[in-house]
Short mmCIF file of C-alpha atoms in Angstrom, two decimals:
data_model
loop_
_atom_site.label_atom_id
_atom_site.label_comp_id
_atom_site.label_asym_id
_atom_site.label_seq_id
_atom_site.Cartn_x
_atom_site.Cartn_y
_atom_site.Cartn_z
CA UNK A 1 -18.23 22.52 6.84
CA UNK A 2 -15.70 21.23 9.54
CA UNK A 3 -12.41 21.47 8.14
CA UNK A 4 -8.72 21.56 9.58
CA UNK A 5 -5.39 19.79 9.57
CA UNK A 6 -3.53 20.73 12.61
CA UNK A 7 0.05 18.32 13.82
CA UNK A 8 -0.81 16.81 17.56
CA UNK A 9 0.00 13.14 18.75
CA UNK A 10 -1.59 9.94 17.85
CA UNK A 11 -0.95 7.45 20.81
CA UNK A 12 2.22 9.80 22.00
CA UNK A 13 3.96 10.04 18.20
CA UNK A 14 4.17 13.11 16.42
CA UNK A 15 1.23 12.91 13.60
CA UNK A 16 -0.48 15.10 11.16
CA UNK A 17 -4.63 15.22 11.30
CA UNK A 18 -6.93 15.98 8.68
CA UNK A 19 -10.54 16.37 9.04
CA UNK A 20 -12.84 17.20 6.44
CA UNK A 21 -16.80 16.57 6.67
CA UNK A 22 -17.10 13.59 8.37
CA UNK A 23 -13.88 12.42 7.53
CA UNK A 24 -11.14 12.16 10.01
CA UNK A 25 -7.18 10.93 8.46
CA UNK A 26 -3.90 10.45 10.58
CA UNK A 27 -0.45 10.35 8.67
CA UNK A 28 2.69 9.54 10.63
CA UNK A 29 5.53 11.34 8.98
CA UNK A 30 8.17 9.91 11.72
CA UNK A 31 7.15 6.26 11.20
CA UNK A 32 7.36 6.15 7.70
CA UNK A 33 5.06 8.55 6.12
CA UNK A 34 2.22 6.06 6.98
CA UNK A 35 -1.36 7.19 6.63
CA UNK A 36 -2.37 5.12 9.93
CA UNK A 37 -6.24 6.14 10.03
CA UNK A 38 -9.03 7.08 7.88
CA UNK A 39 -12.37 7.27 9.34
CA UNK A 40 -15.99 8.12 8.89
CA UNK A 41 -16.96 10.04 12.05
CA UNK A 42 -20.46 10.50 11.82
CA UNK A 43 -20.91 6.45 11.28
CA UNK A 44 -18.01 5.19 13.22
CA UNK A 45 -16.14 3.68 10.60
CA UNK A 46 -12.21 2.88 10.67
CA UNK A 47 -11.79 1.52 6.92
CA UNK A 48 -7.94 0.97 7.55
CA UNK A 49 -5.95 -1.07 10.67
CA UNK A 50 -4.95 0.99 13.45
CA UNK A 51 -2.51 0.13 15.82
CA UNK A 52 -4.40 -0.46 19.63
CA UNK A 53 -2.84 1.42 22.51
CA UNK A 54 -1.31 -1.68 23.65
CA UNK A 55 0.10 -2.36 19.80
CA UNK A 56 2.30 1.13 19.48
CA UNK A 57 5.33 -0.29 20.59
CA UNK A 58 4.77 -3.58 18.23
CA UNK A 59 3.72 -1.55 15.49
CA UNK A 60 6.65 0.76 15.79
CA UNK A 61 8.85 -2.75 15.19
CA UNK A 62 6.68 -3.52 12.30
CA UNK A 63 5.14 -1.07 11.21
CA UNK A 64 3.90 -2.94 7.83
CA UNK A 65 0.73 -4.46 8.70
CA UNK A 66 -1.50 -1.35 9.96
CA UNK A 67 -3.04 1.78 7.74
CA UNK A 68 -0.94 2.36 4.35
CA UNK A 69 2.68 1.77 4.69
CA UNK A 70 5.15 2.61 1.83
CA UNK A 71 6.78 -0.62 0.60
CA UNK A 72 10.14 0.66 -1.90
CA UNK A 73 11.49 -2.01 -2.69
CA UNK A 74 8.09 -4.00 -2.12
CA UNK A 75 8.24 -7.66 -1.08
CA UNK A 76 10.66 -9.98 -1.28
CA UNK A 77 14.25 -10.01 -3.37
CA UNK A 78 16.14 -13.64 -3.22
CA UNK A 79 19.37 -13.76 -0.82
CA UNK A 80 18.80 -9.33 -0.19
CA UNK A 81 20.04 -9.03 -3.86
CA UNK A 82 18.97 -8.12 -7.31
CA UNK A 83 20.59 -6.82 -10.50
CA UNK A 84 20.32 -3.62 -11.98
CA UNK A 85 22.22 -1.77 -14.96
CA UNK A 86 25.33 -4.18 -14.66
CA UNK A 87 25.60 -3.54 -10.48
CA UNK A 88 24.31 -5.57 -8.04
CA UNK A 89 22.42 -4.08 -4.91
CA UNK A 90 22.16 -6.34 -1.11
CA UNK A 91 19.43 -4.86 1.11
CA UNK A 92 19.73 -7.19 4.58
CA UNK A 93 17.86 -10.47 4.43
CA UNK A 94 15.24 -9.58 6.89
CA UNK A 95 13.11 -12.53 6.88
CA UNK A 96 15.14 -15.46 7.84
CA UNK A 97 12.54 -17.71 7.04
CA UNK A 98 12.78 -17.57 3.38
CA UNK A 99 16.02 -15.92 3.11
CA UNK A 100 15.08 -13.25 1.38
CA UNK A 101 14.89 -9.21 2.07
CA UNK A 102 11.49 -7.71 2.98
CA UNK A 103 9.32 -4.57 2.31
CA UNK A 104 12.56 -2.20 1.82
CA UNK A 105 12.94 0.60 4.25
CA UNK A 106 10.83 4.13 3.25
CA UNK A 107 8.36 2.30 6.02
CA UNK A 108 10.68 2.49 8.85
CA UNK A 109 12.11 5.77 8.67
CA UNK A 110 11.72 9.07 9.14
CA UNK A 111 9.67 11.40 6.79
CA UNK A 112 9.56 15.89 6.70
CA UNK A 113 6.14 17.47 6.58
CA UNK A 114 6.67 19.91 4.01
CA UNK A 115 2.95 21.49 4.33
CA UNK A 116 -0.41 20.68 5.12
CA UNK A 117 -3.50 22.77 5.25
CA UNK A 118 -7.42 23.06 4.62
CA UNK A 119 -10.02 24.57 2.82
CA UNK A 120 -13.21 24.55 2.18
CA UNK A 121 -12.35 22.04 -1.05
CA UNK A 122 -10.21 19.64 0.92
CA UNK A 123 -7.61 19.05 4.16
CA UNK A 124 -4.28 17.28 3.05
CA UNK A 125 -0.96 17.15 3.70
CA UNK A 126 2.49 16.95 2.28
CA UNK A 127 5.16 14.84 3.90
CA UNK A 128 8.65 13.58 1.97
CA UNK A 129 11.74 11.93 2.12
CA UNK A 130 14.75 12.72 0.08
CA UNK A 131 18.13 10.17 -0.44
CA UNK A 132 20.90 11.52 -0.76
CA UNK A 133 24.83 10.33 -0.45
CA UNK A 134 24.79 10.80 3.36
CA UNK A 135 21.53 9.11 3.61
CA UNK A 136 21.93 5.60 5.52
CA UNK A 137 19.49 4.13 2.41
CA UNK A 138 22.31 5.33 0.02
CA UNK A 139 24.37 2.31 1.00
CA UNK A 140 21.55 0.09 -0.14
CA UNK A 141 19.95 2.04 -3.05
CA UNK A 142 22.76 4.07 -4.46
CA UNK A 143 20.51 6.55 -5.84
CA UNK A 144 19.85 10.37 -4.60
CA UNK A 145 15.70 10.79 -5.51
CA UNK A 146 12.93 12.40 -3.63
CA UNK A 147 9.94 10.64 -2.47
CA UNK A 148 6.59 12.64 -2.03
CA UNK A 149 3.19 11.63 -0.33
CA UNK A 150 0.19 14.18 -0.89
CA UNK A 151 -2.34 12.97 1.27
CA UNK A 152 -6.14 14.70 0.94
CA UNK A 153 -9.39 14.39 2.61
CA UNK A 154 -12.78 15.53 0.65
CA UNK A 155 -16.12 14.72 0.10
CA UNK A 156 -14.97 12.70 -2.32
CA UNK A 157 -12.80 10.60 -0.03
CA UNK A 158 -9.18 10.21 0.77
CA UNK A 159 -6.69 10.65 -1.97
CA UNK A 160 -3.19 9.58 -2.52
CA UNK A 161 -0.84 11.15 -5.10
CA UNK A 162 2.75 9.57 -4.94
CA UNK A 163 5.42 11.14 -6.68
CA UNK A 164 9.39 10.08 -7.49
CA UNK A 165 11.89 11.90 -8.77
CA UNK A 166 15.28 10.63 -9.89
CA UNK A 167 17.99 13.64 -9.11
CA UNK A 168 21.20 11.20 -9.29
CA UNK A 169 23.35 10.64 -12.28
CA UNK A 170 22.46 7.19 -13.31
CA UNK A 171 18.98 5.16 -13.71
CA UNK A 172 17.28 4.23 -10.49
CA UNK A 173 15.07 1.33 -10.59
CA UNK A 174 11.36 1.84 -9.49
CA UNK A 175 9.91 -0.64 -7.51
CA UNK A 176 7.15 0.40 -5.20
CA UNK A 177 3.78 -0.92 -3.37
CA UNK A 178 1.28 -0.20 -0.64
CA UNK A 179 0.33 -2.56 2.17
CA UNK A 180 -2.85 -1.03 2.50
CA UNK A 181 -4.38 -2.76 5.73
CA UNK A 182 -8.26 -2.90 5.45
CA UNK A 183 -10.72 -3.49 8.12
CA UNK A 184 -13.59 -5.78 7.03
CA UNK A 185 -15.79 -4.95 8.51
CA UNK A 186 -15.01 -1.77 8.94
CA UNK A 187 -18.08 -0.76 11.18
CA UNK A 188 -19.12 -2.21 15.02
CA UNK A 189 -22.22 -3.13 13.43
CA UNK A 190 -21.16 -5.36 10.79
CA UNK A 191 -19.85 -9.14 11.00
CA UNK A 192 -16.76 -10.60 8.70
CA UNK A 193 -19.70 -12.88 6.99
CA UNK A 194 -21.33 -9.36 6.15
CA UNK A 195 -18.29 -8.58 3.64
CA UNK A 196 -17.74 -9.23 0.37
CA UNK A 197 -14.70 -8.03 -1.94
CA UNK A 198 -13.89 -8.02 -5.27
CA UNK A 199 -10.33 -7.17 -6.84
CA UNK A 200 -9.31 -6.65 -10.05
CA UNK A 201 -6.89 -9.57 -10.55
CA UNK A 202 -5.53 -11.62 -13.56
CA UNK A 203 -3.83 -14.35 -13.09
CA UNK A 204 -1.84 -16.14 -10.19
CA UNK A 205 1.83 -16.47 -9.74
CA UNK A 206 3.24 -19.74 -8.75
CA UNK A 207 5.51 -19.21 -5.47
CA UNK A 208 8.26 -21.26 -4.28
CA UNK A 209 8.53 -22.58 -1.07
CA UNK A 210 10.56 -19.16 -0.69
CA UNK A 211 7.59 -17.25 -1.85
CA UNK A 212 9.45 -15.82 -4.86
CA UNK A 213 7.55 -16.41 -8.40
CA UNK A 214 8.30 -19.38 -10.55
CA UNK A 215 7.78 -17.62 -13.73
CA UNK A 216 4.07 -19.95 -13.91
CA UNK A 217 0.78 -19.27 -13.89
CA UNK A 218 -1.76 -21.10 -11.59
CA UNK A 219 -5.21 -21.93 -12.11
CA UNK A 220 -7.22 -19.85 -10.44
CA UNK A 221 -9.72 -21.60 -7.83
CA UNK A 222 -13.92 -21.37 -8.31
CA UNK A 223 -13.35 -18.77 -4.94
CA UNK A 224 -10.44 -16.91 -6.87
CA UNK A 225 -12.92 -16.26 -9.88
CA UNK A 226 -15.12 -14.98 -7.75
CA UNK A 227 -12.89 -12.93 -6.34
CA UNK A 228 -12.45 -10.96 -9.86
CA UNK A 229 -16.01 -10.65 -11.25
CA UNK A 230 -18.80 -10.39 -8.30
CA UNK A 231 -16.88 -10.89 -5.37
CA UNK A 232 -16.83 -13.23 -2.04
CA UNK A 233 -15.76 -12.84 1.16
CA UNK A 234 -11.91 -12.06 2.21
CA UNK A 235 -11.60 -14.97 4.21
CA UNK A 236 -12.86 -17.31 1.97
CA UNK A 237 -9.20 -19.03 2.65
CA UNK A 238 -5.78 -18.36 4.09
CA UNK A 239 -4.39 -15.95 1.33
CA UNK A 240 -0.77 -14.91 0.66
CA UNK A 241 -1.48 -14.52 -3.14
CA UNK A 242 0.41 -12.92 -6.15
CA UNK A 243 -1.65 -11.95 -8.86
CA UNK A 244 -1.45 -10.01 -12.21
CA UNK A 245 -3.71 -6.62 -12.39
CA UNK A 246 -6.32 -6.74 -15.12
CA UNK A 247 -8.13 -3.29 -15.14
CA UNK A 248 -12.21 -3.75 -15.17
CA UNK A 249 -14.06 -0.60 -16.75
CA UNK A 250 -11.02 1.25 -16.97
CA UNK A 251 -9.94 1.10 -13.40
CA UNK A 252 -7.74 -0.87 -11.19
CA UNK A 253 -9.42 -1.09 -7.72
CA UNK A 254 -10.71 -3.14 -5.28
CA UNK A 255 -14.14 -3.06 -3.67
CA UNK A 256 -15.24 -4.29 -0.15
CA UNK A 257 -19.17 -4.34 -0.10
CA UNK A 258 -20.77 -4.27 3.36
CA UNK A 259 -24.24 -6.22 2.81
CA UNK A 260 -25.30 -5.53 6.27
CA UNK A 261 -24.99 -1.81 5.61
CA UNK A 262 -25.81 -1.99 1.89
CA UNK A 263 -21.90 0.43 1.84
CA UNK A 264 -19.09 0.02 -0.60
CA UNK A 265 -15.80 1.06 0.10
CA UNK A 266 -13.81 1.82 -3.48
CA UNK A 267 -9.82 1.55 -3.52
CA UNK A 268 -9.19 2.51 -6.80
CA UNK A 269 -5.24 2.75 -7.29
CA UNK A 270 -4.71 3.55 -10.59
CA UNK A 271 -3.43 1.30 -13.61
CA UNK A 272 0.39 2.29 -13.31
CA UNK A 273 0.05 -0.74 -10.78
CA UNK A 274 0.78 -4.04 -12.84
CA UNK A 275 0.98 -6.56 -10.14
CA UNK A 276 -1.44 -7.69 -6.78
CA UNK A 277 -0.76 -8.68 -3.66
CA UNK A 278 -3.58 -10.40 -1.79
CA UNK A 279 -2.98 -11.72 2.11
CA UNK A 280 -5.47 -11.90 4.89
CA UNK A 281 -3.21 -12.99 8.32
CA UNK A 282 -4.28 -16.39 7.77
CA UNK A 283 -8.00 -15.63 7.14
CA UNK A 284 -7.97 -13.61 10.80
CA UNK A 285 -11.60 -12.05 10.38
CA UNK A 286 -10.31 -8.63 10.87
CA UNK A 287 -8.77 -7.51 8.21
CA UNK A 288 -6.64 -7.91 5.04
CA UNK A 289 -4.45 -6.39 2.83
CA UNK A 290 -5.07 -5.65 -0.91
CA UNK A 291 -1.69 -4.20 -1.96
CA UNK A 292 -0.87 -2.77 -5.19
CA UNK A 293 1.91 -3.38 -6.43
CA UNK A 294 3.71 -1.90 -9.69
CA UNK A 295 6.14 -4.61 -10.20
CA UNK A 296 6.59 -8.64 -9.91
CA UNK A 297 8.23 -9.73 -6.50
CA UNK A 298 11.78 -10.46 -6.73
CA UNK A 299 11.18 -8.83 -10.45
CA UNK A 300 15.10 -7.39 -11.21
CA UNK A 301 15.94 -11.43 -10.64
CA UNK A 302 13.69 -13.11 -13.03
CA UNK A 303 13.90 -13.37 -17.08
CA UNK A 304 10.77 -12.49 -17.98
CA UNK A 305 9.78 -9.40 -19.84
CA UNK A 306 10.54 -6.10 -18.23
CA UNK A 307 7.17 -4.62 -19.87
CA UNK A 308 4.96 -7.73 -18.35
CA UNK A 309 5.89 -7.73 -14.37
CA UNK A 310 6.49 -4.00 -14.17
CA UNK A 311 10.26 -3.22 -14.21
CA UNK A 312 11.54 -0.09 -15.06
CA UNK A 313 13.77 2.86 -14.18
CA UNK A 314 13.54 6.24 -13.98
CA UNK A 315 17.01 8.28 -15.62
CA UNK A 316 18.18 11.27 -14.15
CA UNK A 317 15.31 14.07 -13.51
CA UNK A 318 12.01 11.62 -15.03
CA UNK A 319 9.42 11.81 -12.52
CA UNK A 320 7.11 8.51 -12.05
CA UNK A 321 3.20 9.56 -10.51
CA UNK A 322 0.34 7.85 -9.54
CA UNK A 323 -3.18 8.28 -8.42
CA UNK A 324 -5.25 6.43 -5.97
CA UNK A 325 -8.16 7.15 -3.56
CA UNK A 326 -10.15 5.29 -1.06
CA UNK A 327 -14.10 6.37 -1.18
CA UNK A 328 -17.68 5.19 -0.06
CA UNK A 329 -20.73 4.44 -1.92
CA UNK A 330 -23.94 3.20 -1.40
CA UNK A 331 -24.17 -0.24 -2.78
CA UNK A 332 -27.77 0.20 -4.23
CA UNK A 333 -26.27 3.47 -6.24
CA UNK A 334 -23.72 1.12 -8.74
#
């Protein structure tokens, strides 16, 4: 079986690649820790959005819309603030539109490799970052913790463990999410009107006009339903959606069916993740991002109950872990 994981450049940054079977996986510990490729070789399929070579230098000043960036914070806070444990933390308001801080920072910055490797079982790699008091992100989040990507390639897919560790003195709050970029289609052969996706989602949030919840419920459109039992096609509209996670069969996931190729690509994220994020670049065609998301946007702000949107902390030396892996299937085989 060809296996390896070897560090060499992606489009002239340092990266870590795995290979495994016909799987191929690029992580970007300098930019963020961001798992920027994972392909199928042997069919030529890119199931996540890559940066082109024209795109590096755009993608390096946002690097939030391609492959599987590390949101922490995730989304948007009101006015860069929120509350926590009688303080109040300001993060820069980064989206002038709105007013509001966006995405945090683990996305931006540098990440270690602490070890990768392969086998005959799998290829992965390690990469981290750790906070500490001389840490710029101390400033913002005065916390000291350890944040730690395993990243693994297999016949069974690509798999994600994520793991945070409080080692400060006081609670940290834990607020995390993935803007996991998929292609659909994610083969040359196939058209956008060959895809069809289904998410596990509950209900939708009400935004304001800042994109922050209202603390209401919307009713979900005949497209929206569909979207949660069956499926229908990402761009059935413009989305930039905030939904509640309602496990199906156990699992949290989403699933983007290729009907032209009869192929099902699984993103099952595990059910620590309360909250969706759904948005599609204004129905582009190209791809769209189904983020998981473990708590509310804006959630250390609102009044509602910590247990419903997802807020909690982590006191000194708990460890918070999750789960979640990208895989293929043959439609005809569910």
């Amino acid at each position: 079986m060809n296996h390896k994981a070897y560090v060499d450049l992606y489009q002239g940054e340092q990266a870590v690649w795995l290979q495994h079977g016909s799987y191929e996986a690029v992580v970007l510990p300098e930019i963020g820790g961001n798992l920027i490729a994972f392909r199928d070789l042997s069919n030529g399929y890119r199931f996540l959005r890559e940066p082109q070579d024209h795109e590096m230098e755009e993608f390096k000043g946002n690097p939030g819309v391609h492959g599987i960036p590390v949101l922490f914070p995730p989304n948007r806070y009101e006015d860069g603030r929120f509350p926590w444990k009688g303080k109040t933390y300001r993060f820069p308001v980064n989206e002038e539109e709105t007013g509001n801080h966006l995405h945090g920072f683990l996305h931006t910055i540098p990440w270690t490799i602490e070890e990768y490797g392969s086998s005959e079982s799998e290829s992965y790699v390690i990469v981290s970052v750790r906070i500490d008091e001389l840490h710029p992100v101390y400033a913002m989040l005065p916390h000291c913790f350890t944040f730690r990507l395993r990243y693994s390639l297999s016949k069974d897919g690509l798999s994600q463990h994520v793991f945070i560790r409080n080692e400060g003195t006081s609670e940290m709050p834990c607020l995390l999410a993935f803007h996991t970029a998929i292609n659909a289609p994610f083969s040359p052969e196939s058209t956008p009107e060959d895809c069809k996706v289904m998410i596990t989602i509950g209900e939708r949030w009400e935004m304001s006009e800042r994109m922050l919840p209202t603390g209401k419920f919307q009713e979900l459109t005949a497209d929206e339903q569909k979207l949660c039992s069956g499926g229908v096609n990402p761009y059935f509209d413009a989305m930039d959606n905030h939904y509640t996670a309602v496990p199906q069969n156990g699992r949290n996931r989403m699933e983007l069916t290729d009907q032209h190729l009869g192929k099902t690509l699984v993103y099952d994220v595990g059910t620590s993740f309360k909250q969706w994020m759904v948005w599609n670049n204004k129905a582009s065609k190209k791809f769209f991002c189904p983020e998981p998301q473990i708590n509310l946007v804006n959630a250390p702000n609102t009044n509602l109950p910590a247990e419903d949107i997802g807020l909690f902390g982590l006191a000194p030396g708990e460890i918070w872990e999750e789960t979640s892996r990208l895989y293929l299937i043959d439609t005809n085989t569910k």
